[in-house]
Amino acid sequence: MHPALLGLITITVGVSGCIGYFYGSNLLLDKVLLPASGPNAGRNISRRELIRPWLFLFPAILALGLYLAYPVVATLILSFQERGAGGVRTFVGFENYTQMFAEPKFAEAMRNNVLWLVVVPASATGFGLLAAQLTDRLRWGNIAKSIIFMPMAISFVGAAVIFKLIYEARPEDVAQIGVLNHLYLLFGGAEPQQWLTIPFWNSFFLMAVLIWIQTGFAMVILSAALRGIPEETIEAAIIDGANPLQIFFKIKVPQIMGTIVVVWTTITIATLKVFDIVFAMTNGQWETQVLANYMYDKLFRANDWGMGSAAAMIIMLLVTPILVWNVYNARKEMR
Amino acid sequence: MDGLSGKKPAVVWLLNISVVVLVALWLFPTLGLFVSSFRTSEQITSSGWWASLFPAEQTLQLRALDPDDNRIETGAGMFVVEGNVLEGDYAEVNIDRWGTSSRAPSAYTIGDTADLGDGESMTLNADGTYIWQGNDDQISGRGQRLFIIATVPPEFTTDNYKNVLFTEGNSEDMAKAFFNTLTVVIPATIIPILIAAFAAYALAWMDFPGRALLIATVVGLLVVPLQLALIPLLQFHNAIGIGKGYLGVWMAHTGFGLPLAIYLLRNYMVGLPRDIIENARVDGATEFQIFTKIILPLSFPALASFAIFQFLWTWNDLLVALVFLIDSSGETTVMTKQIVELLGTRGGDWEILATSAFISIAVPLLVFFMMQKYLVRGLLAGSVK
């Protein structure tokens, strides 16, 4: 069957199935199981209000449980197992982990990931804050924001192509078509550089891609937060003779600290999961490996599910503090 | 800032300039790809894309018309060939200087008459018309060579797009990948919205034990890396017999998109006025009716926000497609995968790479600029509390 047709059928079946389920189950509950008439009318009505929320929630809980909650547990179990002959899995304790910790590639991935986690959220949030503040009172500020926000819509893979063109190196005697080498030679560089093959620094060239994408996100949110600052606090500071830098760092930034933290953690999570950029640009060569790509390597190239799952659990472990913090905040807010 | 920047022109200038620099920095990379996709492969490899935006000085090597066919006798054994060297491909060219030998390609200016010896002469005008005069011997054989130092205006072509999208049997079958991507994206955007909307309504407006716990769970699942889900779900898909394919990728995207969908929609629905819902309940509306007739229409902005997120995310996704969709036959490849493949096999063919990449980012960019309002609203609802 043609995939487009299959897609169309799936939409129809999926949508009408969903609506049919919700409509039918509510109808069943109201008319057949617990009708609001007869001797038990009162009891039926209160009972069905107990059941109904779960009718509404059932498909979502099923999908969430199956696609997000169960895999966490299953991956944890897989990470303690090894696949032997004939696909039989045996429990091996922490062997996958110890084996992984001993691998130089893993140490490299961890080191790079820490670097990413320090540099990307800080730079993206910093640039975002700068852009938000600068465009705030500008007449063409909205257009400027639109353009800085635009990379958000571009895929990591698309961005990888865009930046590969920037980093492109050509032999010394012909015209450079990569901007970076063009500028490098213009400002006195000796010869064109293969930027992505220079260990340590190449990680930063990859990070630039993610910073470029995430800055717009930070800017949009911080810009809204800046606008939410009460005018009076700023006016009072001006009357007291504060200079613009003082107003920014001592009046504005403290008031939006909460938002800055939210932006920072959101970008941190995105950074932890970064896969496409490294996969498309260097595939972990030249010491640019990161955890997500390392895990993909183990799972689908080396076909080592135990170690791949162990790597995935490391990513989960790194996310957990943020997860706990988010849940804590959400609960605090609901009270 | 207004106490200051509003008054001093120098500060206003500084502010404007720094924003211009920032915007340029952010626009420049995409612009490079965009411009490159309209250049031929020779153009891309011979100069940086930024050079193509401005008229460039070039030396053209052209020839006068074949004298044997085109010469006209002007009497007394003298012949003349008249024509226009800029006819055809070079119609837009501005001649700066010209010459008749490769050693001195810039010997003459426009309107000069070059003395080619023994009475032979060549005159070239600004519009490219020339008069080549001489005797029977001189005006014969091949046409006189002309070297023209010219300013060539920027030149762009849409051939790359024709080539990548429409050429039959093209190895970089982007058209197929484009439709595959579309096939993945549309159901993967619509289905989670429906499921999430019902759940969000229950979490926002129904009272039942365990509600707070469920909301906390959703918030927690928001950040669970989908990397964890790959192997267990692939096993699960194989076990229930759907293996790798569209059904699997739709289900995976639905599952992965749900936490954000529920979270966004619940936050929005909670903010709807309580009176409307209570009045409807008093008037005897069922919960199902309240949901479909009141909540759903009122929640349109939040639904749109999430739809855009999910659309962008599924369109741009590589990992989920790699794991759950693309099998060894490669029939179901999506654009992101196609581009990664091109990066590997044809890393130097920038005209194909740039064009393919731009095709894949054109649709999200279009959606982005059309629906930016909802995207921003959704971001704010999801992050700022």
XYZ file of C-alpha atoms in Angstrom, chain A:
335
model
C 0.000 0.000 0.000
C 1.181 3.503 -0.721
C 2.481 5.086 2.492
C 0.522 8.291 1.901
C -2.669 6.272 1.656
C -1.665 4.333 4.732
C -1.075 7.651 6.482
C -4.481 8.921 5.476
C -6.140 5.749 6.693
C -4.211 5.940 9.951
C -5.307 9.510 10.532
C -8.917 8.595 9.839
C -8.829 5.414 11.901
C -6.789 7.013 14.655
C -8.886 10.146 14.935
C -12.239 8.469 14.608
C -11.042 5.686 16.899
C -10.084 8.234 19.534
C -13.330 10.143 19.238
C -15.306 6.933 19.067
C -13.597 5.632 22.179
C -14.239 8.773 24.193
C -17.796 9.173 22.970
C -18.685 5.507 23.240
C -17.176 4.944 26.657
C -18.926 7.993 28.075
C -22.198 6.911 26.527
C -21.771 3.400 27.861
C -21.109 4.726 31.322
C -24.054 7.138 31.329
C -26.727 5.039 29.653
C -25.940 1.409 30.272
C -23.666 0.793 33.233
C -24.761 3.446 35.660
C -27.943 5.119 34.382
C -29.211 8.209 36.189
C -32.618 6.622 36.718
C -34.139 3.725 38.549
C -33.730 2.910 42.208
C -29.995 3.634 42.446
C -29.989 6.886 40.453
C -28.243 8.956 43.112
C -25.572 6.380 43.838
C -25.003 5.799 40.131
C -24.393 9.478 39.439
C -21.766 9.827 42.132
C -20.120 6.591 41.086
C -19.817 7.478 37.471
C -18.145 10.745 38.362
C -15.518 8.592 40.046
C -15.013 6.516 36.941
C -15.195 9.172 34.261
C -11.802 10.821 34.801
C -10.158 7.496 34.127
C -12.048 7.124 30.851
C -10.612 10.455 29.772
C -7.155 9.559 30.989
C -6.906 5.940 29.909
C -5.353 6.330 26.416
C -2.839 8.888 27.673
C -1.837 6.789 30.670
C -1.486 3.740 28.454
C 0.729 5.583 25.971
C 2.808 7.303 28.641
C 3.249 4.123 30.590
C 4.180 2.045 27.589
C 6.353 4.561 25.772
C 8.086 6.394 28.589
C 7.687 4.798 31.996
C 8.124 1.148 31.034
C 11.267 1.781 28.923
C 13.001 3.392 31.911
C 12.562 0.197 33.890
C 13.269 -2.062 30.924
C 16.469 -0.203 30.083
C 17.591 -0.434 33.677
C 17.110 -4.200 33.557
C 18.817 -4.494 30.172
C 21.804 -2.610 31.481
C 22.414 -5.404 33.988
C 22.169 -8.127 31.385
C 24.302 -9.552 28.673
C 23.084 -11.202 25.522
C 24.633 -14.603 25.055
C 24.306 -17.179 22.305
C 20.811 -17.547 20.845
C 19.661 -14.233 22.296
C 19.463 -15.552 25.834
C 20.062 -12.762 28.286
C 21.809 -13.413 31.530
C 22.169 -11.240 34.564
C 25.711 -9.930 34.865
C 25.404 -7.300 37.578
C 27.455 -4.179 37.053
C 29.710 -5.765 34.456
C 28.381 -3.597 31.611
C 29.046 -0.521 33.670
C 32.576 -1.455 34.733
C 33.398 -2.452 31.176
C 32.044 0.859 29.929
C 33.896 2.938 32.506
C 37.118 1.297 31.390
C 36.609 2.340 27.776
C 38.556 5.412 26.676
C 35.763 6.355 24.260
C 33.330 6.529 27.176
C 35.675 8.726 29.205
C 35.987 10.953 26.157
C 32.202 11.122 25.771
C 31.773 11.995 29.452
C 34.447 14.677 29.275
C 32.903 16.202 26.174
C 29.417 16.028 27.641
C 30.544 17.938 30.725
C 32.092 20.518 28.430
C 28.858 20.763 26.449
C 26.819 21.059 29.645
C 28.958 23.934 30.871
C 29.330 25.856 27.636
C 26.052 25.479 25.752
C 23.454 26.429 28.408
C 25.634 29.278 29.657
C 26.282 30.724 26.199
C 22.756 30.251 24.890
C 21.223 31.799 28.010
C 23.783 34.605 27.990
C 23.272 35.442 24.319
C 19.513 35.091 24.782
C 19.530 37.527 27.681
C 21.688 39.940 25.715
C 19.414 39.728 22.677
C 16.288 40.110 24.809
C 17.634 43.182 26.565
C 18.989 44.852 23.422
C 15.882 44.319 21.310
C 13.522 45.277 24.100
C 12.996 48.938 23.278
C 14.001 48.832 19.640
C 11.500 49.852 16.996
C 12.487 46.932 14.791
C 13.030 44.697 17.805
C 10.342 42.233 16.771
C 11.915 41.620 13.386
C 15.319 41.169 15.020
C 13.826 38.693 17.480
C 12.137 36.791 14.691
C 15.447 36.300 12.928
C 17.352 35.246 16.036
C 14.494 32.886 16.901
C 14.396 31.365 13.408
C 17.083 28.654 13.841
C 14.685 27.041 16.319
C 12.701 25.772 13.323
C 15.754 24.293 11.616
C 16.576 20.658 12.177
C 19.865 19.677 13.795
C 20.738 17.921 10.561
C 19.960 21.002 8.487
C 22.014 23.077 10.898
C 24.831 20.564 10.577
C 24.924 21.131 6.806
C 24.774 24.893 7.314
C 27.740 24.861 9.674
C 29.712 22.366 7.633
C 29.629 24.930 4.855
C 30.951 27.524 7.295
C 33.772 25.239 8.439
C 34.635 24.006 4.939
C 38.328 24.051 4.123
C 39.804 24.170 0.617
C 43.430 23.845 -0.447
C 45.559 26.869 0.210
C 45.946 28.017 -3.397
C 42.238 28.209 -4.284
C 39.472 30.474 -3.034
C 38.033 29.507 0.347
C 34.311 28.810 0.324
C 33.966 28.430 4.095
C 33.513 31.715 5.884
C 35.626 30.714 8.854
C 38.701 29.889 6.801
C 38.142 32.947 4.643
C 38.218 35.169 7.728
C 41.063 33.172 9.257
C 43.255 33.798 6.217
C 42.099 37.391 5.998
C 43.258 38.034 9.542
C 46.664 36.517 9.052
C 46.133 32.772 9.405
C 48.907 30.793 7.766
C 46.913 28.077 6.047
C 43.289 26.842 5.891
C 42.293 24.707 8.858
C 40.139 21.576 8.980
C 38.255 22.937 11.963
C 36.344 19.792 12.812
C 39.465 17.655 13.074
C 41.308 19.702 15.688
C 40.864 17.777 18.950
C 39.373 19.633 21.893
C 38.545 22.786 19.924
C 36.361 20.899 17.448
C 33.863 20.252 20.241
C 33.380 23.985 20.474
C 32.692 24.211 16.767
C 29.955 21.615 17.240
C 28.607 23.431 20.290
C 28.283 26.610 18.232
C 25.541 24.854 16.256
C 23.452 24.130 19.339
C 24.059 27.588 20.801
C 22.941 29.090 17.511
C 19.718 27.076 17.695
C 18.936 27.524 21.386
C 19.639 31.233 21.786
C 16.313 32.166 20.209
C 14.440 30.024 22.692
C 16.227 31.677 25.613
C 15.646 35.107 24.133
C 11.893 34.665 23.669
C 11.325 33.530 27.219
C 13.690 35.991 28.859
C 12.255 38.801 26.787
C 8.780 38.065 28.160
C 10.218 37.917 31.673
C 11.976 41.275 31.215
C 8.710 42.847 30.156
C 7.048 41.476 33.263
C 9.379 43.422 35.546
C 7.461 46.198 37.334
C 8.338 49.605 35.870
C 8.510 51.187 39.330
C 11.571 49.215 40.386
C 13.475 50.492 37.369
C 12.245 54.054 37.737
C 13.255 54.054 41.378
C 16.732 52.846 40.410
C 17.076 55.590 37.794
C 16.037 58.237 40.301
C 18.614 56.866 42.715
C 21.211 57.397 40.021
C 21.935 53.824 38.954
C 23.740 53.457 35.628
C 22.368 51.148 32.911
C 24.707 48.305 33.821
C 23.682 48.508 37.454
C 20.023 48.582 36.467
C 20.514 45.498 34.333
C 22.578 43.406 36.740
C 21.257 44.578 40.080
C 17.595 45.322 39.331
C 16.512 43.331 36.298
C 18.517 40.123 36.477
C 17.669 39.321 40.115
C 13.975 39.754 39.363
C 14.031 37.270 36.481
C 16.403 34.813 38.158
C 13.668 32.179 38.363
C 13.098 32.347 34.610
C 16.822 32.252 33.917
C 17.072 29.029 35.890
C 14.157 27.508 33.972
C 15.741 28.454 30.638
C 19.124 27.160 31.775
C 17.767 23.777 32.855
C 15.658 23.384 29.710
C 18.701 23.968 27.519
C 20.737 21.663 29.756
C 18.305 18.855 29.015
C 18.400 19.561 25.289
C 22.201 19.513 25.478
C 22.301 16.204 27.297
C 20.237 14.588 24.576
C 22.194 16.078 21.692
C 22.743 13.409 19.108
C 21.988 14.574 15.590
C 24.638 17.290 15.460
C 27.520 15.020 16.375
C 26.103 12.143 14.344
C 25.879 14.255 11.189
C 29.026 16.345 11.513
C 31.789 14.162 12.919
C 30.103 10.964 14.120
C 32.288 11.100 17.208
C 35.564 11.085 15.301
C 38.475 13.312 16.261
C 37.560 13.090 19.940
C 34.149 14.696 19.636
C 32.153 11.768 21.022
C 29.208 12.558 23.295
C 27.067 10.241 25.404
C 24.002 10.090 23.159
C 26.059 9.238 20.097
C 28.182 6.788 22.087
C 25.003 5.060 23.147
C 23.716 4.907 19.581
C 27.051 3.437 18.502
C 26.832 0.732 21.133
C 23.197 -0.091 20.441
C 23.071 -0.155 16.678
C 26.635 -0.461 15.411
C 28.273 -2.688 17.991
C 24.888 -4.285 18.720
C 25.788 -4.386 22.387
C 22.468 -3.787 24.120
C 23.868 -4.175 27.608
C 26.449 -1.448 27.283
C 24.138 0.743 25.207
C 21.513 0.534 27.915
C 24.119 1.297 30.547
C 25.064 4.438 28.599
C 21.390 5.397 28.368
C 21.077 4.985 32.131
C 23.983 7.396 32.597
C 22.071 9.988 30.582
C 18.987 9.294 32.703
C 21.060 9.675 35.849
C 22.308 13.078 34.689
C 18.746 14.199 33.943
C 17.357 13.009 37.266
C 18.292 16.030 39.423
C 16.480 18.306 36.985
C 13.542 15.927 36.885
C 13.249 15.970 40.664
C 13.600 19.719 40.793
C 10.883 20.191 38.132
C 8.474 17.884 39.905
C 9.167 19.603 43.213
C 8.425 23.004 41.692
C 5.304 21.823 39.917
C 3.913 20.399 43.151
C 4.784 23.515 45.105
C 2.927 25.570 42.569
C -0.236 23.511 42.630
C -0.711 23.980 46.323
